[in-house]
PDB file of C-alpha atoms and ligand atoms in Angstrom:
ATOM      1  CA  ALA A   1     -64.095-158.342  53.216  1.00 56.00           C
ATOM      2  CA  PRO A   2     -63.064-154.963  54.510  1.00 62.00           C
ATOM      3  CA  ALA A   3     -59.437-154.007  53.792  1.00 66.00           C
ATOM      4  CA  VAL A   4     -58.913-152.682  57.252  1.00 91.00           C
ATOM      5  CA  PHE A   5     -59.426-153.870  60.791  1.00 97.00           C
ATOM      6  CA  THR A   6     -62.353-152.147  62.487  1.00 98.00           C
ATOM      7  CA  GLY A   7     -61.131-151.470  66.014  1.00 98.00           C
ATOM      8  CA  THR A   8     -62.665-149.938  69.156  1.00 98.00           C
ATOM      9  CA  ASP A   9     -62.883-146.390  67.735  1.00 98.00           C
ATOM     10  CA  PHE A  10     -64.934-147.712  64.814  1.00 98.00           C
ATOM     11  CA  TYR A  11     -67.176-149.652  67.206  1.00 98.00           C
ATOM     12  CA  GLN A  12     -67.723-146.573  69.349  1.00 98.00           C
ATOM     13  CA  ARG A  13     -68.488-144.422  66.311  1.00 98.00           C
ATOM     14  CA  SER A  14     -70.382-146.827  64.017  1.00 98.00           C
ATOM     15  CA  PHE A  15     -71.978-149.707  65.922  1.00 98.00           C
ATOM     16  CA  ASN A  16     -75.679-149.041  66.211  1.00 98.00           C
ATOM     17  CA  PRO A  17     -77.126-151.337  68.867  1.00 98.00           C
ATOM     18  CA  GLN A  18     -80.743-151.063  67.805  1.00 98.00           C
ATOM     19  CA  GLU A  19     -79.971-151.850  64.213  1.00 98.00           C
ATOM     20  CA  TYR A  20     -77.757-154.748  65.292  1.00 98.00           C
ATOM     21  CA  LEU A  21     -80.578-156.222  67.389  1.00 98.00           C
ATOM     22  CA  ARG A  22     -83.108-155.791  64.623  1.00 97.00           C
ATOM     23  CA  GLU A  23     -80.831-157.485  62.091  1.00 96.00           C
ATOM     24  CA  PHE A  24     -79.560-160.423  64.118  1.00 97.00           C
ATOM     25  CA  TYR A  25     -81.772-160.994  67.144  1.00 98.00           C
ATOM     26  CA  ARG A  26     -85.301-161.373  65.969  1.00 97.00           C
ATOM     27  CA  LEU A  27     -86.519-165.036  65.934  1.00 95.00           C
ATOM     28  CA  SER A  28     -87.711-164.669  62.361  1.00 92.00           C
ATOM     29  CA  ASP A  29     -86.884-162.157  59.659  1.00 85.00           C
ATOM     30  CA  SER A  30     -89.265-159.935  57.707  1.00 80.00           C
ATOM     31  CA  GLN A  31     -90.013-162.707  55.256  1.00 86.00           C
ATOM     32  CA  GLY A  32     -90.895-165.000  58.163  1.00 89.00           C
ATOM     33  CA  GLN A  33     -87.738-167.124  57.835  1.00 91.00           C
ATOM     34  CA  PRO A  34     -86.546-168.534  61.180  1.00 94.00           C
ATOM     35  CA  ASN A  35     -83.288-167.193  62.619  1.00 95.00           C
ATOM     36  CA  THR A  36     -81.440-170.568  62.763  1.00 95.00           C
ATOM     37  CA  PHE A  37     -78.132-168.911  63.678  1.00 96.00           C
ATOM     38  CA  LEU A  38     -79.715-167.565  66.873  1.00 97.00           C
ATOM     39  CA  MET A  39     -81.742-170.683  67.608  1.00 97.00           C
ATOM     40  CA  GLU A  40     -78.667-172.956  67.283  1.00 97.00           C
ATOM     41  CA  ASN A  41     -76.629-170.651  69.500  1.00 98.00           C
ATOM     42  CA  LEU A  42     -79.394-170.722  72.159  1.00 98.00           C
ATOM     43  CA  ARG A  43     -79.435-174.567  72.042  1.00 98.00           C
ATOM     44  CA  ALA A  44     -75.658-174.679  72.318  1.00 98.00           C
ATOM     45  CA  LEU A  45     -75.707-172.294  75.279  1.00 98.00           C
ATOM     46  CA  LEU A  46     -78.321-174.386  77.100  1.00 98.00           C
ATOM     47  CA  LYS A  47     -76.246-177.486  76.484  1.00 98.00           C
ATOM     48  CA  MET A  48     -73.086-175.841  77.740  1.00 98.00           C
ATOM     49  CA  PHE A  49     -74.671-174.278  80.846  1.00 98.00           C
ATOM     50  CA  SER A  50     -76.143-177.715  81.662  1.00 98.00           C
ATOM     51  CA  LEU A  51     -72.747-179.342  81.996  1.00 98.00           C
ATOM     52  CA  GLU A  52     -71.700-180.595  85.377  1.00 97.00           C
ATOM     53  CA  GLY A  53     -69.847-177.987  87.383  1.00 97.00           C
ATOM     54  CA  LEU A  54     -71.125-175.001  85.468  1.00 98.00           C
ATOM     55  CA  ARG A  55     -72.532-173.177  88.450  1.00 98.00           C
ATOM     56  CA  GLY A  56     -71.256-170.832  91.044  1.00 98.00           C
ATOM     57  CA  HIS A  57     -71.576-167.362  92.476  1.00 98.00           C
ATOM     58  CA  THR A  58     -70.340-164.974  89.789  1.00 98.00           C
ATOM     59  CA  LEU A  59     -70.512-164.938  86.027  1.00 99.00           C
ATOM     60  CA  ILE A  60     -68.812-162.286  83.880  1.00 99.00           C
ATOM     61  CA  ASP A  61     -70.021-161.683  80.308  1.00 99.00           C
ATOM     62  CA  VAL A  62     -67.209-160.253  78.195  1.00 99.00           C
ATOM     63  CA  GLY A  63     -68.192-158.176  75.173  1.00 98.00           C
ATOM     64  CA  CYS A  64     -71.906-158.465  76.000  1.00 98.00           C
ATOM     65  CA  GLY A  65     -72.898-155.942  73.337  1.00 98.00           C
ATOM     66  CA  PRO A  66     -76.582-154.914  73.602  1.00 98.00           C
ATOM     67  CA  THR A  67     -77.707-158.553  73.950  1.00 99.00           C
ATOM     68  CA  ILE A  68     -79.003-160.861  76.757  1.00 98.00           C
ATOM     69  CA  TYR A  69     -79.584-164.148  74.902  1.00 98.00           C
ATOM     70  CA  GLN A  70     -76.153-165.482  76.073  1.00 99.00           C
ATOM     71  CA  LEU A  71     -77.330-165.118  79.692  1.00 99.00           C
ATOM     72  CA  LEU A  72     -80.708-166.786  79.549  1.00 98.00           C
ATOM     73  CA  SER A  73     -79.647-170.319  80.420  1.00 98.00           C
ATOM     74  CA  ALA A  74     -76.595-169.032  82.367  1.00 98.00           C
ATOM     75  CA  CYS A  75     -78.735-167.091  84.808  1.00 98.00           C
ATOM     76  CA  GLU A  76     -80.228-170.319  86.192  1.00 98.00           C
ATOM     77  CA  ARG A  77     -76.764-171.328  87.431  1.00 98.00           C
ATOM     78  CA  PHE A  78     -75.070-168.214  88.822  1.00 98.00           C
ATOM     79  CA  GLN A  79     -76.092-165.797  91.528  1.00 98.00           C
ATOM     80  CA  GLU A  80     -74.570-162.577  90.223  1.00 98.00           C
ATOM     81  CA  ILE A  81     -73.746-161.468  86.746  1.00 98.00           C
ATOM     82  CA  ILE A  82     -71.395-158.652  85.595  1.00 99.00           C
ATOM     83  CA  ALA A  83     -71.685-157.532  81.936  1.00 99.00           C
ATOM     84  CA  LEU A  84     -68.791-155.894  80.189  1.00 99.00           C
ATOM     85  CA  ASP A  85     -68.500-154.147  76.808  1.00 98.00           C
ATOM     86  CA  TYR A  86     -66.312-151.499  75.204  1.00 98.00           C
ATOM     87  CA  THR A  87     -68.923-149.252  73.616  1.00 98.00           C
ATOM     88  CA  ASP A  88     -71.029-146.817  75.634  1.00 98.00           C
ATOM     89  CA  GLN A  89     -74.090-147.211  73.368  1.00 98.00           C
ATOM     90  CA  ASN A  90     -74.131-151.010  73.813  1.00 98.00           C
ATOM     91  CA  ARG A  91     -73.944-150.831  77.536  1.00 98.00           C
ATOM     92  CA  ARG A  92     -76.651-148.187  77.509  1.00 98.00           C
ATOM     93  CA  GLU A  93     -78.905-150.367  75.291  1.00 98.00           C
ATOM     94  CA  LEU A  94     -78.469-153.281  77.722  1.00 98.00           C
ATOM     95  CA  GLU A  95     -79.341-150.974  80.657  1.00 98.00           C
ATOM     96  CA  LYS A  96     -82.538-149.967  78.889  1.00 98.00           C
ATOM     97  CA  TRP A  97     -83.720-153.564  78.875  1.00 98.00           C
ATOM     98  CA  LEU A  98     -82.570-154.127  82.470  1.00 98.00           C
ATOM     99  CA  LYS A  99     -84.501-151.041  83.627  1.00 98.00           C
ATOM    100  CA  LYS A 100     -87.501-151.782  81.424  1.00 98.00           C
ATOM    101  CA  GLU A 101     -87.182-148.358  79.766  1.00 98.00           C
ATOM    102  CA  VAL A 102     -89.360-147.295  76.892  1.00 96.00           C
ATOM    103  CA  GLY A 103     -87.832-148.317  73.573  1.00 97.00           C
ATOM    104  CA  ALA A 104     -85.911-151.280  74.972  1.00 98.00           C
ATOM    105  CA  PHE A 105     -85.566-154.257  72.655  1.00 98.00           C
ATOM    106  CA  ASP A 106     -88.276-156.885  73.039  1.00 98.00           C
ATOM    107  CA  TRP A 107     -86.496-160.109  73.983  1.00 98.00           C
ATOM    108  CA  ARG A 108     -89.732-161.881  74.842  1.00 98.00           C
ATOM    109  CA  PRO A 109     -89.812-164.214  71.794  1.00 97.00           C
ATOM    110  CA  VAL A 110     -86.222-165.265  72.434  1.00 98.00           C
ATOM    111  CA  VAL A 111     -86.823-165.730  76.152  1.00 98.00           C
ATOM    112  CA  GLU A 112     -89.922-167.836  75.384  1.00 98.00           C
ATOM    113  CA  TYR A 113     -87.899-169.947  72.978  1.00 98.00           C
ATOM    114  CA  VAL A 114     -85.237-170.659  75.637  1.00 98.00           C
ATOM    115  CA  CYS A 115     -87.915-171.397  78.249  1.00 98.00           C
ATOM    116  CA  GLU A 116     -89.464-173.861  75.844  1.00 98.00           C
ATOM    117  CA  LEU A 117     -86.081-175.569  75.325  1.00 98.00           C
ATOM    118  CA  GLU A 118     -85.719-175.682  79.133  1.00 98.00           C
ATOM    119  CA  GLY A 119     -89.158-177.308  79.448  1.00 98.00           C
ATOM    120  CA  ASP A 120     -91.738-174.588  80.242  1.00 98.00           C
ATOM    121  CA  ARG A 121     -92.459-171.755  77.795  1.00 97.00           C
ATOM    122  CA  GLU A 122     -94.704-170.082  80.309  1.00 98.00           C
ATOM    123  CA  LYS A 123     -91.761-169.186  82.563  1.00 98.00           C
ATOM    124  CA  TRP A 124     -90.508-166.386  80.230  1.00 98.00           C
ATOM    125  CA  ALA A 125     -91.563-163.488  82.560  1.00 98.00           C
ATOM    126  CA  GLU A 126     -90.063-165.190  85.588  1.00 98.00           C
ATOM    127  CA  LYS A 127     -86.757-165.734  83.705  1.00 98.00           C
ATOM    128  CA  GLU A 128     -86.686-162.061  82.566  1.00 98.00           C
ATOM    129  CA  GLU A 129     -87.119-160.969  86.171  1.00 98.00           C
ATOM    130  CA  LYS A 130     -84.456-163.392  87.419  1.00 98.00           C
ATOM    131  CA  LEU A 131     -81.970-162.105  84.847  1.00 98.00           C
ATOM    132  CA  ARG A 132     -82.715-158.469  85.567  1.00 98.00           C
ATOM    133  CA  ARG A 133     -82.166-159.154  89.270  1.00 98.00           C
ATOM    134  CA  LYS A 134     -78.892-160.964  88.768  1.00 98.00           C
ATOM    135  CA  VAL A 135     -77.125-158.416  86.503  1.00 98.00           C
ATOM    136  CA  ARG A 136     -75.395-156.305  89.133  1.00 98.00           C
ATOM    137  CA  GLN A 137     -73.004-154.232  87.102  1.00 98.00           C
ATOM    138  CA  VAL A 138     -72.545-153.158  83.485  1.00 98.00           C
ATOM    139  CA  LEU A 139     -68.953-151.938  83.013  1.00 98.00           C
ATOM    140  CA  LYS A 140     -66.625-150.764  80.310  1.00 98.00           C
ATOM    141  CA  CYS A 141     -63.884-153.182  79.192  1.00 98.00           C
ATOM    142  CA  ASP A 142     -61.211-153.592  76.619  1.00 98.00           C
ATOM    143  CA  VAL A 143     -60.169-157.154  76.011  1.00 98.00           C
ATOM    144  CA  THR A 144     -56.807-156.040  74.611  1.00 98.00           C
ATOM    145  CA  LYS A 145     -55.835-154.651  78.086  1.00 98.00           C
ATOM    146  CA  ALA A 146     -54.045-156.940  80.566  1.00 98.00           C
ATOM    147  CA  ASN A 147     -56.779-156.018  82.987  1.00 98.00           C
ATOM    148  CA  PRO A 148     -59.790-155.554  80.704  1.00 98.00           C
ATOM    149  CA  THR A 149     -61.799-153.554  83.271  1.00 98.00           C
ATOM    150  CA  GLU A 150     -58.989-151.189  84.248  1.00 98.00           C
ATOM    151  CA  PRO A 151     -59.017-149.148  86.461  1.00 97.00           C
ATOM    152  CA  VAL A 152     -61.599-151.445  88.120  1.00 98.00           C
ATOM    153  CA  ALA A 153     -60.194-154.682  89.465  1.00 97.00           C
ATOM    154  CA  LEU A 154     -62.847-157.416  89.569  1.00 98.00           C
ATOM    155  CA  PRO A 155     -62.433-160.439  91.842  1.00 98.00           C
ATOM    156  CA  PRO A 156     -61.940-163.566  89.763  1.00 98.00           C
ATOM    157  CA  ALA A 157     -65.243-165.135  88.780  1.00 98.00           C
ATOM    158  CA  ASP A 158     -66.549-168.701  88.686  1.00 98.00           C
ATOM    159  CA  CYS A 159     -67.272-168.360  85.017  1.00 99.00           C
ATOM    160  CA  VAL A 160     -66.722-166.092  82.031  1.00 99.00           C
ATOM    161  CA  VAL A 161     -68.973-166.215  78.995  1.00 99.00           C
ATOM    162  CA  SER A 162     -68.107-164.462  75.762  1.00 99.00           C
ATOM    163  CA  THR A 163     -70.086-164.643  72.540  1.00 98.00           C
ATOM    164  CA  LEU A 164     -68.986-163.270  69.199  1.00 98.00           C
ATOM    165  CA  CYS A 165     -66.665-160.730  70.790  1.00 98.00           C
ATOM    166  CA  LEU A 166     -62.955-161.727  70.594  1.00 98.00           C
ATOM    167  CA  GLU A 167     -62.972-162.518  66.881  1.00 98.00           C
ATOM    168  CA  ALA A 168     -64.422-159.072  66.331  1.00 98.00           C
ATOM    169  CA  ALA A 169     -62.143-157.311  68.741  1.00 98.00           C
ATOM    170  CA  CYS A 170     -58.807-158.809  67.651  1.00 98.00           C
ATOM    171  CA  GLU A 171     -56.791-157.816  64.600  1.00 98.00           C
ATOM    172  CA  ASP A 172     -54.609-160.919  64.357  1.00 98.00           C
ATOM    173  CA  LEU A 173     -54.028-164.319  66.003  1.00 98.00           C
ATOM    174  CA  ALA A 174     -51.388-162.992  68.338  1.00 98.00           C
ATOM    175  CA  THR A 175     -53.860-160.359  69.680  1.00 98.00           C
ATOM    176  CA  PHE A 176     -56.544-163.030  69.929  1.00 98.00           C
ATOM    177  CA  ARG A 177     -54.241-165.276  72.000  1.00 98.00           C
ATOM    178  CA  SER A 178     -53.309-162.398  74.302  1.00 98.00           C
ATOM    179  CA  ALA A 179     -56.953-161.280  74.641  1.00 98.00           C
ATOM    180  CA  LEU A 180     -57.796-164.822  75.731  1.00 98.00           C
ATOM    181  CA  ARG A 181     -55.096-164.623  78.416  1.00 98.00           C
ATOM    182  CA  ASN A 182     -56.503-161.252  79.526  1.00 98.00           C
ATOM    183  CA  VAL A 183     -60.074-162.598  79.648  1.00 98.00           C
ATOM    184  CA  GLY A 184     -58.917-165.920  81.149  1.00 98.00           C
ATOM    185  CA  ALA A 185     -57.377-164.014  84.054  1.00 98.00           C
ATOM    186  CA  LEU A 186     -60.869-163.005  85.096  1.00 98.00           C
ATOM    187  CA  VAL A 187     -61.677-166.700  85.899  1.00 98.00           C
ATOM    188  CA  LYS A 188     -60.760-168.481  89.146  1.00 98.00           C
ATOM    189  CA  PRO A 189     -58.675-171.633  88.974  1.00 98.00           C
ATOM    190  CA  GLY A 190     -61.157-174.490  88.533  1.00 98.00           C
ATOM    191  CA  GLY A 191     -63.691-172.026  87.031  1.00 98.00           C
ATOM    192  CA  HIS A 192     -65.063-172.051  83.484  1.00 98.00           C
ATOM    193  CA  LEU A 193     -64.874-170.231  80.210  1.00 98.00           C
ATOM    194  CA  VAL A 194     -67.873-170.533  77.837  1.00 99.00           C
ATOM    195  CA  MET A 195     -67.436-169.274  74.279  1.00 98.00           C
ATOM    196  CA  VAL A 196     -69.445-168.957  71.131  1.00 98.00           C
ATOM    197  CA  THR A 197     -67.107-167.992  68.248  1.00 98.00           C
ATOM    198  CA  VAL A 198     -67.680-167.786  64.476  1.00 98.00           C
ATOM    199  CA  LEU A 199     -65.176-169.711  62.313  1.00 98.00           C
ATOM    200  CA  ARG A 200     -63.636-168.542  59.028  1.00 97.00           C
ATOM    201  CA  GLU A 201     -65.593-165.316  59.083  1.00 97.00           C
ATOM    202  CA  THR A 202     -63.922-162.217  57.714  1.00 97.00           C
ATOM    203  CA  TYR A 203     -66.702-159.686  58.064  1.00 97.00           C
ATOM    204  CA  TYR A 204     -70.232-159.029  59.205  1.00 97.00           C
ATOM    205  CA  ALA A 205     -72.415-156.171  58.104  1.00 97.00           C
ATOM    206  CA  PHE A 206     -75.582-154.327  59.130  1.00 97.00           C
ATOM    207  CA  ASN A 207     -76.950-150.873  58.845  1.00 97.00           C
ATOM    208  CA  ASN A 208     -74.617-150.218  55.842  1.00 96.00           C
ATOM    209  CA  GLN A 209     -71.560-150.698  58.030  1.00 96.00           C
ATOM    210  CA  VAL A 210     -69.012-153.479  57.582  1.00 97.00           C
ATOM    211  CA  PHE A 211     -67.151-154.870  60.598  1.00 98.00           C
ATOM    212  CA  SER A 212     -63.942-156.898  60.254  1.00 98.00           C
ATOM    213  CA  CYS A 213     -63.667-160.318  61.837  1.00 98.00           C
ATOM    214  CA  LEU A 214     -60.536-162.381  62.533  1.00 98.00           C
ATOM    215  CA  ARG A 215     -60.704-165.533  60.327  1.00 97.00           C
ATOM    216  CA  LEU A 216     -60.302-168.403  62.814  1.00 98.00           C
ATOM    217  CA  GLU A 217     -60.031-172.166  62.590  1.00 98.00           C
ATOM    218  CA  LYS A 218     -61.377-174.434  65.369  1.00 98.00           C
ATOM    219  CA  LYS A 219     -57.867-175.595  66.229  1.00 98.00           C
ATOM    220  CA  GLU A 220     -56.607-172.001  66.578  1.00 98.00           C
ATOM    221  CA  VAL A 221     -59.356-171.196  69.059  1.00 98.00           C
ATOM    222  CA  GLU A 222     -58.729-174.353  71.083  1.00 98.00           C
ATOM    223  CA  GLU A 223     -54.993-173.731  71.140  1.00 98.00           C
ATOM    224  CA  ALA A 224     -55.470-170.142  72.270  1.00 98.00           C
ATOM    225  CA  VAL A 225     -57.798-171.318  75.049  1.00 98.00           C
ATOM    226  CA  GLU A 226     -55.272-173.888  76.185  1.00 98.00           C
ATOM    227  CA  GLY A 227     -52.490-171.321  75.972  1.00 98.00           C
ATOM    228  CA  ALA A 228     -54.492-169.168  78.358  1.00 98.00           C
ATOM    229  CA  GLY A 229     -54.327-171.873  81.001  1.00 98.00           C
ATOM    230  CA  PHE A 230     -57.519-173.842  80.289  1.00 98.00           C
ATOM    231  CA  ASP A 231     -58.423-177.472  79.486  1.00 98.00           C
ATOM    232  CA  VAL A 232     -61.124-177.792  76.824  1.00 98.00           C
ATOM    233  CA  ARG A 233     -64.030-179.877  78.133  1.00 98.00           C
ATOM    234  CA  PHE A 234     -66.566-179.405  75.322  1.00 98.00           C
ATOM    235  CA  SER A 235     -66.166-178.237  71.754  1.00 98.00           C
ATOM    236  CA  GLU A 236     -68.811-178.489  69.083  1.00 98.00           C
ATOM    237  CA  VAL A 237     -69.039-177.036  65.555  1.00 98.00           C
ATOM    238  CA  GLN A 238     -72.306-176.077  63.893  1.00 97.00           C
ATOM    239  CA  PRO A 239     -72.052-175.235  60.150  1.00 96.00           C
ATOM    240  CA  CYS A 240     -73.635-171.962  58.976  1.00 94.00           C
ATOM    241  CA  PRO A 241     -75.841-172.178  55.886  1.00 86.00           C
ATOM    242  CA  PRO A 242     -74.015-170.414  53.000  1.00 86.00           C
ATOM    243  CA  GLY A 243     -75.445-167.495  51.053  1.00 87.00           C
ATOM    244  CA  ASP A 244     -76.036-165.038  53.895  1.00 91.00           C
ATOM    245  CA  VAL A 245     -75.146-161.583  52.595  1.00 89.00           C
ATOM    246  CA  ARG A 246     -74.837-160.171  56.124  1.00 94.00           C
ATOM    247  CA  ALA A 247     -71.713-162.254  57.008  1.00 96.00           C
ATOM    248  CA  ASP A 248     -69.345-164.814  55.556  1.00 96.00           C
ATOM    249  CA  CYS A 249     -69.241-167.097  58.574  1.00 96.00           C
ATOM    250  CA  GLU A 250     -68.683-170.767  57.771  1.00 97.00           C
ATOM    251  CA  ALA A 251     -69.464-172.312  61.184  1.00 98.00           C
ATOM    252  CA  VAL A 252     -69.991-171.545  64.819  1.00 98.00           C
ATOM    253  CA  LEU A 253     -67.792-173.076  67.562  1.00 98.00           C
ATOM    254  CA  SER A 254     -69.281-173.564  71.013  1.00 98.00           C
ATOM    255  CA  LEU A 255     -66.654-174.283  73.592  1.00 98.00           C
ATOM    256  CA  VAL A 256     -66.323-174.879  77.356  1.00 98.00           C
ATOM    257  CA  ALA A 257     -62.951-174.943  79.117  1.00 98.00           C
ATOM    258  CA  ARG A 258     -61.905-175.230  82.718  1.00 98.00           C
ATOM    259  CA  LYS A 259     -59.064-173.217  84.181  1.00 98.00           C
ATOM    260  CA  ARG A 260     -56.164-175.226  85.413  1.00 98.00           C
ATOM    261  CA  ALA A 261     -54.848-174.773  88.975  1.00 94.00           C
ATOM    262  CA  SER A 262     -52.172-172.076  88.871  1.00 76.00           C
ATOM    263  CA  SER A 263     -49.387-174.584  89.727  1.00 56.00           C
ATOM    264  CA  SER A 264     -49.971-176.961  86.766  1.00 50.00           C
TER     265      SER A 264
HETATM  266  N1  SAH B 301     -71.900-160.563  72.679  1.00 71.44           N
HETATM  267  C1  SAH B 301     -72.856-159.899  71.763  1.00 71.44           C
HETATM  268  C2  SAH B 301     -72.143-158.759  70.965  1.00 71.44           C
HETATM  269  C3  SAH B 301     -71.128-159.208  69.914  1.00 71.44           C
HETATM  270  S1  SAH B 301     -70.683-157.869  68.797  1.00 71.44           S
HETATM  271  C4  SAH B 301     -73.465-160.930  70.866  1.00 71.44           C
HETATM  272  O1  SAH B 301     -73.307-162.138  71.109  1.00 71.44           O
HETATM  273  O2  SAH B 301     -74.198-160.591  69.903  1.00 71.44           O
HETATM  274  C5  SAH B 301     -69.050-157.557  69.266  1.00 71.44           C
HETATM  275  C6  SAH B 301     -68.974-156.744  70.564  1.00 71.44           C
HETATM  276  O3  SAH B 301     -67.581-156.629  70.898  1.00 71.44           O
HETATM  277  C7  SAH B 301     -69.496-155.322  70.466  1.00 71.44           C
HETATM  278  O4  SAH B 301     -70.430-155.153  71.482  1.00 71.44           O
HETATM  279  C8  SAH B 301     -68.261-154.424  70.681  1.00 71.44           C
HETATM  280  O5  SAH B 301     -68.584-153.246  71.355  1.00 71.44           O
HETATM  281  C9  SAH B 301     -67.379-155.330  71.493  1.00 71.44           C
HETATM  282  N2  SAH B 301     -65.973-155.026  71.423  1.00 71.44           N
HETATM  283  C10 SAH B 301     -65.244-154.723  70.259  1.00 71.44           C
HETATM  284  N3  SAH B 301     -63.966-154.464  70.599  1.00 71.44           N
HETATM  285  C11 SAH B 301     -63.825-154.668  71.929  1.00 71.44           C
HETATM  286  C12 SAH B 301     -62.766-154.625  72.824  1.00 71.44           C
HETATM  287  N4  SAH B 301     -61.506-154.323  72.454  1.00 71.44           N
HETATM  288  N5  SAH B 301     -63.001-154.919  74.150  1.00 71.44           N
HETATM  289  C13 SAH B 301     -64.260-155.244  74.520  1.00 71.44           C
HETATM  290  N6  SAH B 301     -65.317-155.292  73.730  1.00 71.44           N
HETATM  291  C14 SAH B 301     -65.080-155.049  72.422  1.00 71.44           C
END
């Protein structure tokens, strides 16, 4: 594990989006081994975005990084999507895919896999177009700020999704809890928070760079979500197979919570 916390400056300087995508977002690795981490997360996202009430006008993706997998089932249920991330290069990499620029990451195998889970593998091109149409803004954010999109004030959304971001962005549990309150404030009362979080991970590495991760227990995440004004509706743990040199994650938590009315 790295001795020091890798904060926003380190992300801006050292996070290479193309290497990140190559390392973690291909369906199978160079030896042809399936990417079970990704496949399980896609299944969990489909399950969560199929729950009753998970629909509405606006969805905000917090700490989107250069990835779109977290939006593939979500885009069937929301009209407009706003994607947020701290680093310039990650937002730029996402824009490349949105605008079909040369050199953009090829998400097709992942989109096909999700379409197959949803019942029709042949709908991949349609889903890609739908998602591109729905992503209206890609903005800078910092989850440690009371208003993460400052100076932009976004109207509260029907849903916020955040995958693998807060545990990377927060140095300690107190910061994690306050980041959840900051992110939670982006959701309307009655709206939803959808999270995919690694448990008991202290680092992840790619491209010869090591990134710190806040070591979290399931209960700590749930308590932080509740402390941010939400009721947990769904919470499921998927163990990670041990022996991965790229990260020391023990499990993945998928969680859906609903924001309480402001009076309660
Ligand atoms: N959601 C993507 C990316 C996760 S990697 C996925 O599921 O793969 C972690 C992301 O958190 C990076 O894109 C990084 O830029 C972002 N990040 C780190 N610190 C942040 C902060 N303080 N505020 C917002 N985003 C941050």
